[in-house]
Amino acid sequence: MSYPAEVTAALKSELLCIADSNWVLGHWYVNCMLNGRELTDFTSMAGIAEEKLGHARALFRFMEEHYGLAEHQLEFARSAAGIHSMALLDAPPENWADFIVTLHLADQALWRFSATLRTGDFAPVANLITRFGEEAYFHQLCIDGWLKALDDGERHDLAAALPARLPPVLKWFDGPDPDPLLEAGIRTEPLPQALEQLKADIRRLIESVPELSDEVLELTGSPAESAAWDAERRRPRGSALPPRLWESMVPTSEEAKLARRPLAVSVDDNIDLFGKVKKDETEPQF
C-alpha cells in the first residue's frame, strides 16, 4: 500500500520517536542496573534493557529497509541532536524513587503512544507494536513491584521528583491537527484520547501515594507550554541528548567504536592480536 509523501514522512518521524525513546530507555536500565536493591532487580533490569534495545533495533531495521536507508545508519550515523527520544529521559535520576517513577512514566507513555498504531492499516508496524506490547506488559509488572516496595523516605523522594517529570511526558503527546496518520488509517486512536488514558494511569499512581499532594494531581490537567517545540522530534526545538547520556549509547573512543560496529563490518577489519590470520566467523559454527 502506498501513502502520500506527507503520511510517509509523518510515519517515519513517529516511528523514530518510539524507537529512539526505547533506545534511550534501554540505556537508562543499563546505566542504573548496579543500583538495584536485590539480585532479582539486576536480572529484571538486564532483561528489560535487552528487550527495550531490541524494540529500538527492530524498528531501526524495519525503517532502513522500508525507507531505503543505509544499513545501521539510524544507530551509528546520527548525532545527539538528531535523536527523537522524549525529553523526560534527558535528565538522569537523582535517587532510586526518581529512577523508578521515571521508568513508570516513560513505559506507560511509550505504550499509550505506540498503541495508537497497533490496529492500523499498515500491517508491518501494527504487528511490531503488538509484539512490543506483549513484552512491555511484563516490564510494567516489574516497575509496579518496585513502586509498591518504596519505603516512606523513598515515597517522599517520589513526591519531590514527580512535578519535574510530569510536564515533559504529557507534552510528548502534542501532535498536528488534523493528524495525517489518523486520516490515512495508520493510526486508529487519536493522540488526545491516548493522552487521557495516560493521565488516568498517572492519576492512579498519584492517588496510591499518600505523600503526593493535590497540587501534583493538578499537573495532569494539561501538558506544559513550550514556545519552541519541535513537533517532528517531539521535544524542545534545538535540544539534543546530554553528552554523557549520548556517550553511553554510542561511545566515541576508537576502541569502543570498533567493539560496537556491526559484525558484518567489523570482521573486515581483521584485527590480529596474536599474529594469526583471523577467519571469518560470521556464519554460525556448530
Short mmCIF file of C-alpha atoms in Angstrom, two decimals, residues 3-119:
data_model
loop_
_atom_site.label_atom_id
_atom_site.label_comp_id
_atom_site.label_asym_id
_atom_site.label_seq_id
_atom_site.Cartn_x
_atom_site.Cartn_y
_atom_site.Cartn_z
CA TYR A 3 0.71 6.60 1.02
CA PRO A 4 1.12 10.30 0.20
CA ALA A 5 4.53 11.80 0.97
CA GLU A 6 3.10 13.71 3.94
CA VAL A 7 1.88 10.48 5.52
CA THR A 8 5.14 8.62 4.82
CA ALA A 9 7.20 11.42 6.39
CA ALA A 10 4.90 11.61 9.44
CA LEU A 11 5.12 7.86 9.99
CA LYS A 12 8.90 7.96 9.79
CA SER A 13 9.05 10.68 12.46
CA GLU A 14 6.63 8.85 14.76
CA LEU A 15 8.49 5.56 14.46
CA LEU A 16 11.73 7.33 15.30
CA CYS A 17 10.07 8.82 18.39
CA ILE A 18 9.13 5.30 19.52
CA ALA A 19 12.42 3.67 18.54
CA ASP A 20 14.66 6.38 19.99
CA SER A 21 12.72 6.55 23.25
CA ASN A 22 13.08 2.78 23.62
CA TRP A 23 16.77 3.11 22.76
CA VAL A 24 17.39 5.75 25.45
CA LEU A 25 15.20 3.96 28.00
CA GLY A 26 17.13 0.74 27.42
CA HIS A 27 20.33 2.59 28.29
CA TRP A 28 18.72 4.00 31.42
CA TYR A 29 18.38 0.41 32.61
CA VAL A 30 21.94 -0.41 31.55
CA ASN A 31 23.42 2.66 33.26
CA CYS A 32 21.45 2.27 36.51
CA MET A 33 21.41 -1.52 36.79
CA LEU A 34 24.01 -1.66 39.56
CA ASN A 35 21.77 0.50 41.76
CA GLY A 36 19.31 -2.37 42.13
CA ARG A 37 18.39 -3.43 45.67
CA GLU A 38 18.26 -7.19 45.16
CA LEU A 39 19.60 -9.81 42.77
CA THR A 40 16.17 -10.01 41.15
CA ASP A 41 16.42 -6.29 40.39
CA PHE A 42 19.63 -6.84 38.40
CA THR A 43 18.23 -9.72 36.39
CA SER A 44 14.94 -7.92 35.72
CA MET A 45 16.70 -4.74 34.60
CA ALA A 46 19.06 -6.70 32.36
CA GLY A 47 16.13 -8.46 30.72
CA ILE A 48 14.12 -5.28 30.25
CA ALA A 49 17.15 -3.44 28.85
CA GLU A 50 17.69 -6.20 26.31
CA GLU A 51 14.06 -6.03 25.20
CA LYS A 52 13.92 -2.22 25.03
CA LEU A 53 17.07 -2.16 22.91
CA GLY A 54 15.61 -4.99 20.84
CA HIS A 55 12.45 -2.95 20.19
CA ALA A 56 14.57 0.00 19.07
CA ARG A 57 16.72 -2.09 16.75
CA ALA A 58 13.74 -3.93 15.28
CA LEU A 59 12.24 -0.57 14.31
CA PHE A 60 15.62 0.67 13.03
CA ARG A 61 15.99 -2.39 10.77
CA PHE A 62 12.41 -2.09 9.52
CA MET A 63 12.80 1.62 8.77
CA GLU A 64 16.12 1.19 7.00
CA GLU A 65 14.56 -1.38 4.72
CA HIS A 66 11.24 0.41 4.24
CA TYR A 67 12.74 3.86 3.64
CA GLY A 68 15.79 2.69 1.70
CA LEU A 69 18.30 3.89 4.30
CA ALA A 70 21.83 2.59 4.65
CA GLU A 71 22.23 -0.41 6.95
CA HIS A 72 22.81 0.55 10.62
CA GLN A 73 22.52 4.25 9.73
CA LEU A 74 19.92 5.02 12.40
CA GLU A 75 22.01 3.60 15.23
CA PHE A 76 25.51 4.59 14.18
CA ALA A 77 25.27 7.54 11.77
CA ARG A 78 23.23 10.15 13.64
CA SER A 79 24.23 12.83 16.11
CA ALA A 80 22.79 13.56 19.56
CA ALA A 81 20.90 16.49 18.00
CA GLY A 82 19.06 14.15 15.63
CA ILE A 83 17.54 11.80 18.18
CA HIS A 84 13.75 11.77 18.63
CA SER A 85 13.57 10.48 22.23
CA MET A 86 11.25 12.02 24.82
CA ALA A 87 12.87 14.85 26.79
CA LEU A 88 11.68 13.18 30.00
CA LEU A 89 14.74 10.91 29.74
CA ASP A 90 17.34 13.67 29.27
CA ALA A 91 17.92 14.37 32.98
CA PRO A 92 19.46 11.49 34.98
CA PRO A 93 17.64 10.19 38.06
CA GLU A 94 18.55 11.84 41.34
CA ASN A 95 17.67 8.87 43.53
CA TRP A 96 16.04 5.44 43.46
CA ALA A 97 12.47 6.77 43.62
CA ASP A 98 13.12 9.25 40.82
CA PHE A 99 14.56 6.39 38.74
CA ILE A 100 11.54 4.15 39.29
CA VAL A 101 8.86 6.81 38.72
CA THR A 102 10.61 7.92 35.51
CA LEU A 103 10.64 4.32 34.29
CA HIS A 104 6.93 4.16 35.07
CA LEU A 105 6.09 7.37 33.21
CA ALA A 106 8.26 6.55 30.20
CA ASP A 107 6.98 2.98 29.90
CA GLN A 108 3.32 3.97 30.19
CA ALA A 109 3.76 6.84 27.75
CA LEU A 110 5.57 4.65 25.22
CA TRP A 111 2.81 2.08 25.30
CA ARG A 112 -0.08 4.55 25.10
CA PHE A 113 1.63 6.36 22.22
CA SER A 114 2.65 3.20 20.36
CA ALA A 115 -0.74 1.55 20.81
CA THR A 116 -2.37 4.22 18.64
CA LEU A 117 -0.71 2.40 15.71
CA ARG A 118 -1.45 -1.15 16.89
CA THR A 119 -4.67 -1.75 14.95
#
